[in-house]
Amino acid sequence: MRLAILLSGRGSNFVAIHDAIARGELAAEMVAVISNRPEAPGIARARELGLPAHVLDHRSYPSRGAHEEDVLRILAEARPDFIVLAGYMRLLSPGFVAAWPNKILNIHPSLLPSFPGVDAQAQAIAYGVKVSGCTVHFVDENLDAGPIIVQRAVPVLDDDTAESLSARILEQEHAAYVEALRKLASSQWRVDGRRVVRSGSS
Ligand code: GRF
């Protein structure tokens, strides 16, 4: 399974997926790592690991479309089976998403459809939920909305801050992304409307 990673920052999900591949827990190969931020620690790590790392700084393009065109060009050359958004802080245009139907994955730090958008962990605390978690889902044209591949739950504790809850969720994110990719690698799944189900199940 060929994976392209898109990131903007820390890159801990990218590293977790890389480590799972290195340990032989995920049969995959990273064919491109793309960052829209030159200073992202994740892209520095990709270089250290000797992966094909690309920086496409969105600020040096005249438009969103021009930036996406370059991202799409690199993806076309890398021929990934799946595009993995790992803290990629850019919205993808409907045209981009349509070019890779059910091939783009994202991870979000809440149990969707609760708390889409930014600061999901702070939203969960402010709302007062007792359980939150993370969601790996396919990307469609709506924000944090595509078919769900894997979810993992964590408790929200009375004394949690956005930071402490984020850390608890992040640990599960790393496992959830690997679990989702293993599921996709097995090829025993299909998308049925909003549902990602085992092939053969009705
Ligand atoms: C994660 O919390 C992820 O759920 C969200 O952005 C953060 C990325 O973290 N989409 P990292 O860059 O993978 O460490």
PDB file of C-alpha atoms and ligand atoms in Angstrom:
ATOM      1  CA  MET A   1       0.000   0.000   0.000  1.00  0.00           C
ATOM      2  CA  ARG A   2       1.491   3.300  -1.123  1.00  0.00           C
ATOM      3  CA  LEU A   3       0.854   6.246   1.232  1.00  0.00           C
ATOM      4  CA  ALA A   4       1.270   9.973   0.729  1.00  0.00           C
ATOM      5  CA  ILE A   5       1.286  12.071   3.904  1.00  0.00           C
ATOM      6  CA  LEU A   6       0.170  15.699   4.056  1.00  0.00           C
ATOM      7  CA  LEU A   7       1.095  17.611   7.202  1.00  0.00           C
ATOM      8  CA  SER A   8       1.556  21.135   8.516  1.00  0.00           C
ATOM      9  CA  GLY A   9       3.132  20.794  11.953  1.00  0.00           C
ATOM     10  CA  ARG A  10       4.357  18.455  14.654  1.00  0.00           C
ATOM     11  CA  GLY A  11       3.772  15.286  12.645  1.00  0.00           C
ATOM     12  CA  SER A  12       3.300  12.829  15.503  1.00  0.00           C
ATOM     13  CA  ASN A  13       0.622  10.906  13.570  1.00  0.00           C
ATOM     14  CA  PHE A  14       2.964  10.680  10.595  1.00  0.00           C
ATOM     15  CA  VAL A  15       5.749   9.331  12.856  1.00  0.00           C
ATOM     16  CA  ALA A  16       3.367   6.815  14.476  1.00  0.00           C
ATOM     17  CA  ILE A  17       2.418   5.463  11.047  1.00  0.00           C
ATOM     18  CA  HIS A  18       6.061   5.405   9.982  1.00  0.00           C
ATOM     19  CA  ASP A  19       7.030   3.505  13.147  1.00  0.00           C
ATOM     20  CA  ALA A  20       4.267   0.941  12.622  1.00  0.00           C
ATOM     21  CA  ILE A  21       5.587   0.316   9.111  1.00  0.00           C
ATOM     22  CA  ALA A  22       9.166   0.035  10.454  1.00  0.00           C
ATOM     23  CA  ARG A  23       8.009  -2.510  13.077  1.00  0.00           C
ATOM     24  CA  GLY A  24       6.331  -4.579  10.370  1.00  0.00           C
ATOM     25  CA  GLU A  25       2.834  -3.914  11.723  1.00  0.00           C
ATOM     26  CA  LEU A  26       1.599  -2.188   8.589  1.00  0.00           C
ATOM     27  CA  ALA A  27       2.455  -3.319   5.071  1.00  0.00           C
ATOM     28  CA  ALA A  28       2.906   0.100   3.512  1.00  0.00           C
ATOM     29  CA  GLU A  29       5.409   2.425   1.957  1.00  0.00           C
ATOM     30  CA  MET A  30       5.543   6.221   2.235  1.00  0.00           C
ATOM     31  CA  VAL A  31       5.923   7.510  -1.304  1.00  0.00           C
ATOM     32  CA  ALA A  32       5.654  11.238  -0.493  1.00  0.00           C
ATOM     33  CA  VAL A  33       5.513  13.492   2.554  1.00  0.00           C
ATOM     34  CA  ILE A  34       4.253  16.982   1.740  1.00  0.00           C
ATOM     35  CA  SER A  35       4.181  19.993   4.069  1.00  0.00           C
ATOM     36  CA  ASN A  36       2.688  23.401   3.328  1.00  0.00           C
ATOM     37  CA  ARG A  37       4.903  24.840   6.094  1.00  0.00           C
ATOM     38  CA  PRO A  38       8.696  24.865   5.703  1.00  0.00           C
ATOM     39  CA  GLU A  39       9.171  25.041   9.482  1.00  0.00           C
ATOM     40  CA  ALA A  40       6.986  22.014  10.289  1.00  0.00           C
ATOM     41  CA  PRO A  41       8.856  19.593  12.598  1.00  0.00           C
ATOM     42  CA  GLY A  42       7.120  16.755  10.734  1.00  0.00           C
ATOM     43  CA  ILE A  43       8.823  17.531   7.430  1.00  0.00           C
ATOM     44  CA  ALA A  44      12.241  17.804   9.139  1.00  0.00           C
ATOM     45  CA  ARG A  45      11.626  14.332  10.573  1.00  0.00           C
ATOM     46  CA  ALA A  46      10.635  13.012   7.123  1.00  0.00           C
ATOM     47  CA  ARG A  47      13.943  14.265   5.731  1.00  0.00           C
ATOM     48  CA  GLU A  48      15.895  12.660   8.589  1.00  0.00           C
ATOM     49  CA  LEU A  49      14.129   9.395   7.828  1.00  0.00           C
ATOM     50  CA  GLY A  50      15.198   9.654   4.194  1.00  0.00           C
ATOM     51  CA  LEU A  51      11.626   9.829   2.896  1.00  0.00           C
ATOM     52  CA  PRO A  52      10.653  11.775  -0.252  1.00  0.00           C
ATOM     53  CA  ALA A  53       9.892  15.082   1.506  1.00  0.00           C
ATOM     54  CA  HIS A  54       8.379  18.083  -0.279  1.00  0.00           C
ATOM     55  CA  VAL A  55       7.720  21.584   1.022  1.00  0.00           C
ATOM     56  CA  LEU A  56       5.089  23.520  -0.892  1.00  0.00           C
ATOM     57  CA  ASP A  57       4.698  26.755   1.043  1.00  0.00           C
ATOM     58  CA  HIS A  58       1.168  27.974   0.314  1.00  0.00           C
ATOM     59  CA  ARG A  59       2.250  31.561   1.055  1.00  0.00           C
ATOM     60  CA  SER A  60       4.455  31.613  -2.021  1.00  0.00           C
ATOM     61  CA  TYR A  61       1.586  30.821  -4.415  1.00  0.00           C
ATOM     62  CA  PRO A  62      -0.732  33.427  -5.927  1.00  0.00           C
ATOM     63  CA  SER A  63      -3.869  31.397  -5.146  1.00  0.00           C
ATOM     64  CA  ARG A  64      -5.216  28.332  -3.353  1.00  0.00           C
ATOM     65  CA  GLY A  65      -5.753  26.717  -6.754  1.00  0.00           C
ATOM     66  CA  ALA A  66      -2.137  27.203  -7.824  1.00  0.00           C
ATOM     67  CA  HIS A  67      -0.891  25.641  -4.588  1.00  0.00           C
ATOM     68  CA  GLU A  68      -3.231  22.672  -4.923  1.00  0.00           C
ATOM     69  CA  GLU A  69      -2.159  22.152  -8.501  1.00  0.00           C
ATOM     70  CA  ASP A  70       1.412  21.593  -7.323  1.00  0.00           C
ATOM     71  CA  VAL A  71       0.294  19.273  -4.515  1.00  0.00           C
ATOM     72  CA  LEU A  72      -1.774  17.294  -7.045  1.00  0.00           C
ATOM     73  CA  ARG A  73       1.194  17.134  -9.422  1.00  0.00           C
ATOM     74  CA  ILE A  74       3.413  15.582  -6.746  1.00  0.00           C
ATOM     75  CA  LEU A  75       0.652  13.167  -5.803  1.00  0.00           C
ATOM     76  CA  ALA A  76       0.159  12.152  -9.433  1.00  0.00           C
ATOM     77  CA  GLU A  77       3.884  11.395  -9.681  1.00  0.00           C
ATOM     78  CA  ALA A  78       3.963   9.501  -6.363  1.00  0.00           C
ATOM     79  CA  ARG A  79       0.875   7.384  -7.229  1.00  0.00           C
ATOM     80  CA  PRO A  80      -0.329   6.755  -3.662  1.00  0.00           C
ATOM     81  CA  ASP A  81      -3.144   4.327  -2.903  1.00  0.00           C
ATOM     82  CA  PHE A  82      -4.183   6.608  -0.037  1.00  0.00           C
ATOM     83  CA  ILE A  83      -3.521  10.228   0.903  1.00  0.00           C
ATOM     84  CA  VAL A  84      -3.186  10.578   4.665  1.00  0.00           C
ATOM     85  CA  LEU A  85      -3.926  13.984   6.184  1.00  0.00           C
ATOM     86  CA  ALA A  86      -1.900  14.140   9.398  1.00  0.00           C
ATOM     87  CA  GLY A  87      -2.440  17.568  10.888  1.00  0.00           C
ATOM     88  CA  TYR A  88      -2.737  19.210   7.454  1.00  0.00           C
ATOM     89  CA  MET A  89      -4.141  22.638   8.210  1.00  0.00           C
ATOM     90  CA  ARG A  90      -5.449  23.470   4.730  1.00  0.00           C
ATOM     91  CA  LEU A  91      -8.955  22.917   3.461  1.00  0.00           C
ATOM     92  CA  LEU A  92      -9.002  20.845   0.286  1.00  0.00           C
ATOM     93  CA  SER A  93     -11.094  22.218  -2.572  1.00  0.00           C
ATOM     94  CA  PRO A  94     -14.042  20.140  -3.872  1.00  0.00           C
ATOM     95  CA  GLY A  95     -12.042  19.493  -7.059  1.00  0.00           C
ATOM     96  CA  PHE A  96      -9.119  18.061  -5.100  1.00  0.00           C
ATOM     97  CA  VAL A  97     -11.419  15.777  -3.100  1.00  0.00           C
ATOM     98  CA  ALA A  98     -13.251  14.673  -6.249  1.00  0.00           C
ATOM     99  CA  ALA A  99      -9.932  13.704  -7.850  1.00  0.00           C
ATOM    100  CA  TRP A 100      -9.328  11.123  -5.069  1.00  0.00           C
ATOM    101  CA  PRO A 101     -12.734   9.721  -4.010  1.00  0.00           C
ATOM    102  CA  ASN A 102     -12.487   7.538  -0.878  1.00  0.00           C
ATOM    103  CA  LYS A 103      -8.714   7.792  -1.109  1.00  0.00           C
ATOM    104  CA  ILE A 104      -8.098  10.704   1.268  1.00  0.00           C
ATOM    105  CA  LEU A 105      -8.091  10.031   5.020  1.00  0.00           C
ATOM    106  CA  ASN A 106      -8.190  12.480   7.886  1.00  0.00           C
ATOM    107  CA  ILE A 107      -7.970  12.155  11.651  1.00  0.00           C
ATOM    108  CA  HIS A 108      -9.991  14.411  13.915  1.00  0.00           C
ATOM    109  CA  PRO A 109      -9.628  14.677  17.712  1.00  0.00           C
ATOM    110  CA  SER A 110     -13.274  14.077  18.639  1.00  0.00           C
ATOM    111  CA  LEU A 111     -15.952  11.459  18.178  1.00  0.00           C
ATOM    112  CA  LEU A 112     -17.522  12.877  15.025  1.00  0.00           C
ATOM    113  CA  PRO A 113     -20.093  14.159  14.280  1.00  0.00           C
ATOM    114  CA  SER A 114     -19.553  15.893  17.645  1.00  0.00           C
ATOM    115  CA  PHE A 115     -17.188  18.839  17.669  1.00  0.00           C
ATOM    116  CA  PRO A 116     -15.990  19.261  14.070  1.00  0.00           C
ATOM    117  CA  GLY A 117     -13.641  22.116  13.210  1.00  0.00           C
ATOM    118  CA  VAL A 118     -10.868  23.659  15.271  1.00  0.00           C
ATOM    119  CA  ASP A 119     -10.195  23.152  18.994  1.00  0.00           C
ATOM    120  CA  ALA A 120     -12.276  19.976  19.172  1.00  0.00           C
ATOM    121  CA  GLN A 121     -10.813  19.021  22.556  1.00  0.00           C
ATOM    122  CA  ALA A 122     -11.655  22.416  24.099  1.00  0.00           C
ATOM    123  CA  GLN A 123     -15.148  22.190  22.557  1.00  0.00           C
ATOM    124  CA  ALA A 124     -15.638  18.790  24.229  1.00  0.00           C
ATOM    125  CA  ILE A 125     -14.622  20.121  27.646  1.00  0.00           C
ATOM    126  CA  ALA A 126     -16.758  23.240  27.285  1.00  0.00           C
ATOM    127  CA  TYR A 127     -19.798  21.128  26.342  1.00  0.00           C
ATOM    128  CA  GLY A 128     -19.291  18.856  29.330  1.00  0.00           C
ATOM    129  CA  VAL A 129     -19.215  15.482  27.571  1.00  0.00           C
ATOM    130  CA  LYS A 130     -17.891  12.571  29.645  1.00  0.00           C
ATOM    131  CA  VAL A 131     -16.436  10.671  26.699  1.00  0.00           C
ATOM    132  CA  SER A 132     -14.527  11.974  23.711  1.00  0.00           C
ATOM    133  CA  GLY A 133     -11.951  10.453  21.401  1.00  0.00           C
ATOM    134  CA  CYS A 134     -10.800  10.482  17.816  1.00  0.00           C
ATOM    135  CA  THR A 135     -12.142   9.629  14.391  1.00  0.00           C
ATOM    136  CA  VAL A 136     -10.369   8.463  11.241  1.00  0.00           C
ATOM    137  CA  HIS A 137     -12.589   9.163   8.262  1.00  0.00           C
ATOM    138  CA  PHE A 138     -12.582   9.523   4.514  1.00  0.00           C
ATOM    139  CA  VAL A 139     -12.531  13.114   3.338  1.00  0.00           C
ATOM    140  CA  ASP A 140     -15.490  14.336   1.343  1.00  0.00           C
ATOM    141  CA  GLU A 141     -16.434  17.857   0.279  1.00  0.00           C
ATOM    142  CA  ASN A 142     -17.695  18.799   3.768  1.00  0.00           C
ATOM    143  CA  LEU A 143     -15.560  19.589   6.810  1.00  0.00           C
ATOM    144  CA  ASP A 144     -14.826  16.589   9.085  1.00  0.00           C
ATOM    145  CA  ALA A 145     -17.780  14.778   7.588  1.00  0.00           C
ATOM    146  CA  GLY A 146     -16.867  11.784   5.381  1.00  0.00           C
ATOM    147  CA  PRO A 147     -17.500   8.066   6.064  1.00  0.00           C
ATOM    148  CA  ILE A 148     -15.964   6.879   9.342  1.00  0.00           C
ATOM    149  CA  ILE A 149     -13.283   4.170   9.238  1.00  0.00           C
ATOM    150  CA  VAL A 150     -12.240   3.905  12.914  1.00  0.00           C
ATOM    151  CA  GLN A 151     -13.135   5.636  16.176  1.00  0.00           C
ATOM    152  CA  ARG A 152     -11.533   5.326  19.583  1.00  0.00           C
ATOM    153  CA  ALA A 153     -12.974   6.725  22.808  1.00  0.00           C
ATOM    154  CA  VAL A 154     -11.332   8.152  25.920  1.00  0.00           C
ATOM    155  CA  PRO A 155     -12.873   9.428  29.183  1.00  0.00           C
ATOM    156  CA  VAL A 156     -13.091  13.158  29.841  1.00  0.00           C
ATOM    157  CA  LEU A 157     -12.049  13.726  33.466  1.00  0.00           C
ATOM    158  CA  ASP A 158     -13.355  16.445  35.771  1.00  0.00           C
ATOM    159  CA  ASP A 159      -9.991  18.133  36.042  1.00  0.00           C
ATOM    160  CA  ASP A 160      -9.096  17.885  32.340  1.00  0.00           C
ATOM    161  CA  THR A 161      -7.746  20.872  30.481  1.00  0.00           C
ATOM    162  CA  ALA A 162      -7.680  21.085  26.690  1.00  0.00           C
ATOM    163  CA  GLU A 163      -4.008  20.044  26.964  1.00  0.00           C
ATOM    164  CA  SER A 164      -4.510  16.985  29.162  1.00  0.00           C
ATOM    165  CA  LEU A 165      -7.476  15.769  27.090  1.00  0.00           C
ATOM    166  CA  SER A 166      -5.521  16.373  23.856  1.00  0.00           C
ATOM    167  CA  ALA A 167      -2.656  14.239  25.159  1.00  0.00           C
ATOM    168  CA  ARG A 168      -5.011  11.378  26.108  1.00  0.00           C
ATOM    169  CA  ILE A 169      -6.713  11.545  22.709  1.00  0.00           C
ATOM    170  CA  LEU A 170      -3.407  11.817  20.815  1.00  0.00           C
ATOM    171  CA  GLU A 171      -2.224   8.501  22.202  1.00  0.00           C
ATOM    172  CA  GLN A 172      -5.353   6.901  20.753  1.00  0.00           C
ATOM    173  CA  GLU A 173      -4.985   8.819  17.475  1.00  0.00           C
ATOM    174  CA  HIS A 174      -1.657   7.131  16.820  1.00  0.00           C
ATOM    175  CA  ALA A 175      -3.162   3.675  17.304  1.00  0.00           C
ATOM    176  CA  ALA A 176      -6.375   4.549  15.442  1.00  0.00           C
ATOM    177  CA  TYR A 177      -4.585   5.746  12.309  1.00  0.00           C
ATOM    178  CA  VAL A 178      -2.560   2.547  12.111  1.00  0.00           C
ATOM    179  CA  GLU A 179      -5.702   0.481  12.751  1.00  0.00           C
ATOM    180  CA  ALA A 180      -7.557   2.321   9.967  1.00  0.00           C
ATOM    181  CA  LEU A 181      -4.737   1.834   7.481  1.00  0.00           C
ATOM    182  CA  ARG A 182      -4.450  -1.851   8.359  1.00  0.00           C
ATOM    183  CA  LYS A 183      -8.157  -2.170   7.706  1.00  0.00           C
ATOM    184  CA  LEU A 184      -7.826  -0.484   4.308  1.00  0.00           C
ATOM    185  CA  ALA A 185      -4.764  -2.586   3.451  1.00  0.00           C
ATOM    186  CA  SER A 186      -6.812  -5.740   4.053  1.00  0.00           C
ATOM    187  CA  SER A 187      -9.082  -4.715   1.135  1.00  0.00           C
ATOM    188  CA  GLN A 188     -11.976  -6.364   3.001  1.00  0.00           C
ATOM    189  CA  TRP A 189     -14.110  -3.258   3.159  1.00  0.00           C
ATOM    190  CA  ARG A 190     -16.357  -1.120   1.038  1.00  0.00           C
ATOM    191  CA  VAL A 191     -18.122   2.192   1.402  1.00  0.00           C
ATOM    192  CA  ASP A 192     -21.891   1.794   1.570  1.00  0.00           C
ATOM    193  CA  GLY A 193     -23.396   5.292   1.713  1.00  0.00           C
ATOM    194  CA  ARG A 194     -21.959   6.821   4.873  1.00  0.00           C
ATOM    195  CA  ARG A 195     -20.843   3.458   6.255  1.00  0.00           C
ATOM    196  CA  VAL A 196     -17.498   1.751   5.849  1.00  0.00           C
ATOM    197  CA  VAL A 197     -18.353  -1.928   6.194  1.00  0.00           C
ATOM    198  CA  ARG A 198     -16.747  -5.297   5.701  1.00  0.00           C
ATOM    199  CA  SER A 199     -17.041  -6.602   2.137  1.00  0.00           C
ATOM    200  CA  GLY A 200     -19.753  -9.182   2.051  1.00  0.00           C
ATOM    201  CA  SER A 201     -21.876  -7.580   4.796  1.00  0.00           C
ATOM    202  CA  SER A 202     -25.166  -6.033   3.718  1.00  0.00           C
TER     203      SER A 202
HETATM  204  C1  GRF B   1      -4.032  15.891  15.724  1.00  0.00           C
HETATM  205  O1  GRF B   1      -4.636  16.172  16.944  1.00  0.00           O
HETATM  206  C2  GRF B   1      -5.075  15.571  14.680  1.00  0.00           C
HETATM  207  O2  GRF B   1      -6.202  14.938  15.205  1.00  0.00           O
HETATM  208  C3  GRF B   1      -5.434  16.929  14.157  1.00  0.00           C
HETATM  209  O3  GRF B   1      -4.227  17.643  14.144  1.00  0.00           O
HETATM  210  C4  GRF B   1      -3.334  17.109  15.119  1.00  0.00           C
HETATM  211  C5  GRF B   1      -2.085  16.731  14.394  1.00  0.00           C
HETATM  212  O4  GRF B   1      -1.064  16.309  15.275  1.00  0.00           O
HETATM  213  N1  GRF B   1      -6.068  16.798  12.858  1.00  0.00           N
HETATM  214  P1  GRF B   1       0.303  15.765  14.679  1.00  0.00           P
HETATM  215  O5  GRF B   1       0.864  16.851  13.763  1.00  0.00           O
HETATM  216  O6  GRF B   1       0.019  14.486  13.944  1.00  0.00           O
HETATM  217  O7  GRF B   1       1.183  15.543  15.871  1.00  0.00           O
END
